[in-house]
Coordinates of C-alpha atoms in Angstrom, one line a residue:
X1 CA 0.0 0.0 0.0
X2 CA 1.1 3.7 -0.8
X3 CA -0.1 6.8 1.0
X4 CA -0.1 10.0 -0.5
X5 CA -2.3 13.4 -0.1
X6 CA -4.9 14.6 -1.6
X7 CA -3.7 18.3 -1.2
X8 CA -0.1 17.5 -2.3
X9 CA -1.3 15.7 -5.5
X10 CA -3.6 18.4 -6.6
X11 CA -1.4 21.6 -5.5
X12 CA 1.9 20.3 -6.8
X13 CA 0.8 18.2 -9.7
X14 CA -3.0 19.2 -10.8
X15 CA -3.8 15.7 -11.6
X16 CA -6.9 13.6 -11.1
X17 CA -6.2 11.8 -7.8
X18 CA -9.2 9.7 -7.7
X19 CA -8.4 7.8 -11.3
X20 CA -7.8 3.8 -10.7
X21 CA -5.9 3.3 -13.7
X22 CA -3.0 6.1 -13.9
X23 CA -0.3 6.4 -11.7
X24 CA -1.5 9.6 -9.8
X25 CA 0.0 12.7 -11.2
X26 CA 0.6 11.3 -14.3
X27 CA -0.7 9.7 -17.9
X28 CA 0.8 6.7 -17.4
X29 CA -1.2 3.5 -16.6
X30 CA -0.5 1.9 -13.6
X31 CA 1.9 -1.2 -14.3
X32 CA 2.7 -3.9 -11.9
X33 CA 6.7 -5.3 -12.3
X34 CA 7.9 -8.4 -12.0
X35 CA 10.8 -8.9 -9.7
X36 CA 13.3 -10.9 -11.5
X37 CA 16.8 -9.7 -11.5
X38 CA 19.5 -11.4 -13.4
X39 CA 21.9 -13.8 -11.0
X40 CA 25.1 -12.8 -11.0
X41 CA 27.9 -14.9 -8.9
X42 CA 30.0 -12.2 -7.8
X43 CA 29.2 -8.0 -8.0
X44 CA 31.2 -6.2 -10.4
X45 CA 30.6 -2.7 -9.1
X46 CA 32.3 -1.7 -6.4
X47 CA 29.8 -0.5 -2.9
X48 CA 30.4 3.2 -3.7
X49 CA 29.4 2.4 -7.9
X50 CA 26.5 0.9 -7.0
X51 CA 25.3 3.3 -4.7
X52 CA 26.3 6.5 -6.8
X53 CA 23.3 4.9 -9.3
X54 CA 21.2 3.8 -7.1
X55 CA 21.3 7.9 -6.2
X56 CA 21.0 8.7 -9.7
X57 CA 17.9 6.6 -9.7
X58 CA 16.2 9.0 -7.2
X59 CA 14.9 11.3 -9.3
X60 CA 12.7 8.7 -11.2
X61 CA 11.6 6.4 -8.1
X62 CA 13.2 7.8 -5.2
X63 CA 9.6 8.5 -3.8
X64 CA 6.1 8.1 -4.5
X65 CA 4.2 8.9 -7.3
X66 CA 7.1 8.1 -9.9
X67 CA 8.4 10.4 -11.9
X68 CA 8.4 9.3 -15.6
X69 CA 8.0 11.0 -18.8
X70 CA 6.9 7.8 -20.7
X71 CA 6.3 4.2 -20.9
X72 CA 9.8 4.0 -23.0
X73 CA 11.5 6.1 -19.8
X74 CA 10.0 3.7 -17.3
X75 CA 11.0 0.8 -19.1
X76 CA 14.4 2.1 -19.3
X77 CA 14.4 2.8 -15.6
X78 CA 13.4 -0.4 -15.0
X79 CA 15.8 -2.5 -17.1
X80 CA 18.5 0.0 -15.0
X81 CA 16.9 -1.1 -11.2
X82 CA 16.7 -4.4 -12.4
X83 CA 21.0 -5.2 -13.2
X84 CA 21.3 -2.9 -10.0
X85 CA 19.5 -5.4 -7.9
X86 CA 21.2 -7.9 -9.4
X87 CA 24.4 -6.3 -8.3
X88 CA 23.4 -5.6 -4.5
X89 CA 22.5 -9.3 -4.1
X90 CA 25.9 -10.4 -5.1
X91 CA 27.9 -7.7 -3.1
X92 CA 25.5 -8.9 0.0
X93 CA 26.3 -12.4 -1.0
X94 CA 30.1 -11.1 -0.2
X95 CA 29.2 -9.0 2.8
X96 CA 26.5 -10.8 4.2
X97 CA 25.0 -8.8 6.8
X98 CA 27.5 -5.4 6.7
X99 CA 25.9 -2.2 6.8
X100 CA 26.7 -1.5 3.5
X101 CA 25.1 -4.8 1.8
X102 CA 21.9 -4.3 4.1
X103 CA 21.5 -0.1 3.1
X104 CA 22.0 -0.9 -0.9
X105 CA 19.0 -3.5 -0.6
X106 CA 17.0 -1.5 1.1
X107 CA 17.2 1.8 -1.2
X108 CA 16.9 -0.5 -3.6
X109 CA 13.8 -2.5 -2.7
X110 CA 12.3 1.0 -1.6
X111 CA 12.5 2.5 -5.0
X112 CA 11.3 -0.9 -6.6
X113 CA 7.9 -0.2 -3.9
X114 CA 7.7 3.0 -5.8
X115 CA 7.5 1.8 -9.4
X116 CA 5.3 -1.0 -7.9
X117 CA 7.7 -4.0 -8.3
X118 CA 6.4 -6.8 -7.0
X119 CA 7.0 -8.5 -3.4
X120 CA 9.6 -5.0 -3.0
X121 CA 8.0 -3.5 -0.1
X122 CA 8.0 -6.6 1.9
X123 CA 12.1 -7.1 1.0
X124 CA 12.8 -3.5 1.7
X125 CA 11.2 -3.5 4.9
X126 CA 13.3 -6.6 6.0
X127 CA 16.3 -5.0 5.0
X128 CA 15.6 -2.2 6.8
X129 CA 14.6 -3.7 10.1
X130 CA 17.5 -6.3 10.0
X131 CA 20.0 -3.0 9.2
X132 CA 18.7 -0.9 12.1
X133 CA 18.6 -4.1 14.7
X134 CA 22.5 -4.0 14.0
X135 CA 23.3 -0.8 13.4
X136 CA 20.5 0.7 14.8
X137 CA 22.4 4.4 14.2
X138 CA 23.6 3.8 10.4
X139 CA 23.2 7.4 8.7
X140 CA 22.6 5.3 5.1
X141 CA 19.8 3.1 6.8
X142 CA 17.9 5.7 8.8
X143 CA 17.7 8.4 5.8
X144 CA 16.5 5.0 3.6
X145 CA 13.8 3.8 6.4
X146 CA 12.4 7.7 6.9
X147 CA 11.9 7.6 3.4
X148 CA 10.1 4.4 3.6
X149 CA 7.9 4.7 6.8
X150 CA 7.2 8.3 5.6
X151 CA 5.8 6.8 2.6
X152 CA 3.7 3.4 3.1
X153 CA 1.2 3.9 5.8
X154 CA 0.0 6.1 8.8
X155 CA 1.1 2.7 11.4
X156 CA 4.7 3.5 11.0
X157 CA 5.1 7.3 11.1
X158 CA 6.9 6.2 14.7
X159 CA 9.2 4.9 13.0
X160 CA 9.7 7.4 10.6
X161 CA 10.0 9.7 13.5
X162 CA 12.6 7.4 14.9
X163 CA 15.2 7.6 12.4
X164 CA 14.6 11.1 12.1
X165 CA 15.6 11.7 15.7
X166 CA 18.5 9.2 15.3
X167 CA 19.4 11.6 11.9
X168 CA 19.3 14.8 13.7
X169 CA 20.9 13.7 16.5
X170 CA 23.8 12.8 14.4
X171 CA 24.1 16.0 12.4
X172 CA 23.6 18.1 15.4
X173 CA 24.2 21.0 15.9
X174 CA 24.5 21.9 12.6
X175 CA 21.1 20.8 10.7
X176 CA 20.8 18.9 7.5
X177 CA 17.9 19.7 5.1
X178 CA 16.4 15.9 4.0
X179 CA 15.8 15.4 7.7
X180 CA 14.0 18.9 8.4
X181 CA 12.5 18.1 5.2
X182 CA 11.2 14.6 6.3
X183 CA 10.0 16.5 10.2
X184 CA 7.5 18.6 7.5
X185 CA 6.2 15.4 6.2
X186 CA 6.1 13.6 9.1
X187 CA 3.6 16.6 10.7
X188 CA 1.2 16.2 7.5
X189 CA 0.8 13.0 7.5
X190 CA 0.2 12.9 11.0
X191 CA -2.2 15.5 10.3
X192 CA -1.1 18.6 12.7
X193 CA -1.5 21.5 10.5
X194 CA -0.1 23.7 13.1
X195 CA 3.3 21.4 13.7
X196 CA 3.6 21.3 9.9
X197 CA 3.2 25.1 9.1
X198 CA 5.8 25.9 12.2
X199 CA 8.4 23.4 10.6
X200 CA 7.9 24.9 7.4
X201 CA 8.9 28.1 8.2
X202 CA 11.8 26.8 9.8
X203 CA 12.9 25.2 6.9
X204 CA 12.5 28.3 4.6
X205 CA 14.5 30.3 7.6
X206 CA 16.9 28.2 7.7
X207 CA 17.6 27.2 3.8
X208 CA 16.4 29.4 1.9
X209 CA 18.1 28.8 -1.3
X210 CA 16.9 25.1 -1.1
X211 CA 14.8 24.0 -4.0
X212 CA 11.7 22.7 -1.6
X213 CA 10.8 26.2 -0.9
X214 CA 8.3 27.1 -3.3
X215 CA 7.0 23.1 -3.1
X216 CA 6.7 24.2 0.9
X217 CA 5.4 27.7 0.6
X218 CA 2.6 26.0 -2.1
X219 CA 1.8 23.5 0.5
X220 CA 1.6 25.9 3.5
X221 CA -0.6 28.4 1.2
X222 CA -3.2 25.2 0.7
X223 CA -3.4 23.7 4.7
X224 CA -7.0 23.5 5.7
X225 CA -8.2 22.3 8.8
X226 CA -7.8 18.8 7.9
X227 CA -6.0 17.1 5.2
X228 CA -7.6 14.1 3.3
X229 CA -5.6 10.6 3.1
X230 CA -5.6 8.6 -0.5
X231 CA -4.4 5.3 -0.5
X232 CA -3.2 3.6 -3.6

């Protein structure tokens, strides 16, 4: 299951939220993946290659709706996850259980819940819970599970709040702008308008030059009293 909101859909990408066949935001029909990476013996990209395009990947499926231009894009991006995937299973085969190994699948298998691969929530959520039971204040793994929890359902916003403590804590005192970022989210979902607007104009105070301000300011400007939940 994905959460979104209503307000965000319609402010930031005038799109037809209610439609049961697009992916919301978008023209493109909704298209369930199969997960069937290629089986390799042994990786051959180093930890730091694969993870430079996994990060390169972001912009497409780092969160949810996907961002595609078309059905040939998506397939592209796809094909891309895919030998990706491929590679973080052997270099975990290698490093079984290291931070490193566990963070890769989990991005991975995060972004693979955003463009709707199949059985990808389930594996990123394992990777992330066996990640933070062992290195329960990994940097790579708490940014990839505030993403996550931020993004699946209401029941683990605790958890999202969790690694964003963990996050803050680490970068403290100076402040880092994906985890004040994720503390605006993690208001709206949890549906406390007055929380939310406060931590907005904290971000904007405090980076200004970012380029969520606008997306922020749009978002503050459309707060009601209540903000409606779509599931998807």
């Amino acid at each position: 299951m994905k959460l979104s909101l209503a307000l965000i859909f319609i402010t930031l990408l005038s799109a037809n939220a209610s439609s049961q066949v697009n992916i919301p935001g978008t023209t493109l029909q909704e298209r369930i993946f199969e997960l069937n990476p290629p089986v390799i013996d042994s990786p051959t990209m180093s930890f730091s290659e694969i993870r430079q395009n996994i990060l390169k990947l972001n912009q497409f499926i780092g969160g949810y709706p996907p961002s595609f231009t078309n059905d040939k894009e998506r397939e592209l991006i796809y094909r891309k996850w895919l030998i990706l995937v491929s590679e973080a299973e052997a270099f975990y085969t290698v490093h079984n259980g290291s931070e490193e190994s566990l963070y890769l699948l989990s991005e991975l298998y995060r972004q693979g819940h955003n463009m709707d691969v199949e059985g990808s929530a389930e594996k990123a959520f394992n990777n992330l819970s066996a990640c933070l039971h062992t290195f329960k204040k990994s940097v790579m793994c708490n940014f990839s599970a505030s993403y996550f929890y931020l993004s699946i359902d209401p029941a683990y916003l605790d958890k999202a709040e969790l690694s964003l403590s963990i996050l803050k804590e680490h970068f403290s005192p100076n402040l880092n702008s994906e985890v004040e970022s994720g503390y605006v989210f993690l208001h709206i979902y949890r549906q406390d308008i007055p929380k939310a607007k406060q931590q907005i104009d904290f971000f904007i105070q405090k980076f200004p030059n970012s380029s969520r301000v606008a997306m922020f300011e749009n978002i503050k400007q459309n707060l009601g009293d209540t903000i409606e939940w779509k599931q998807y």
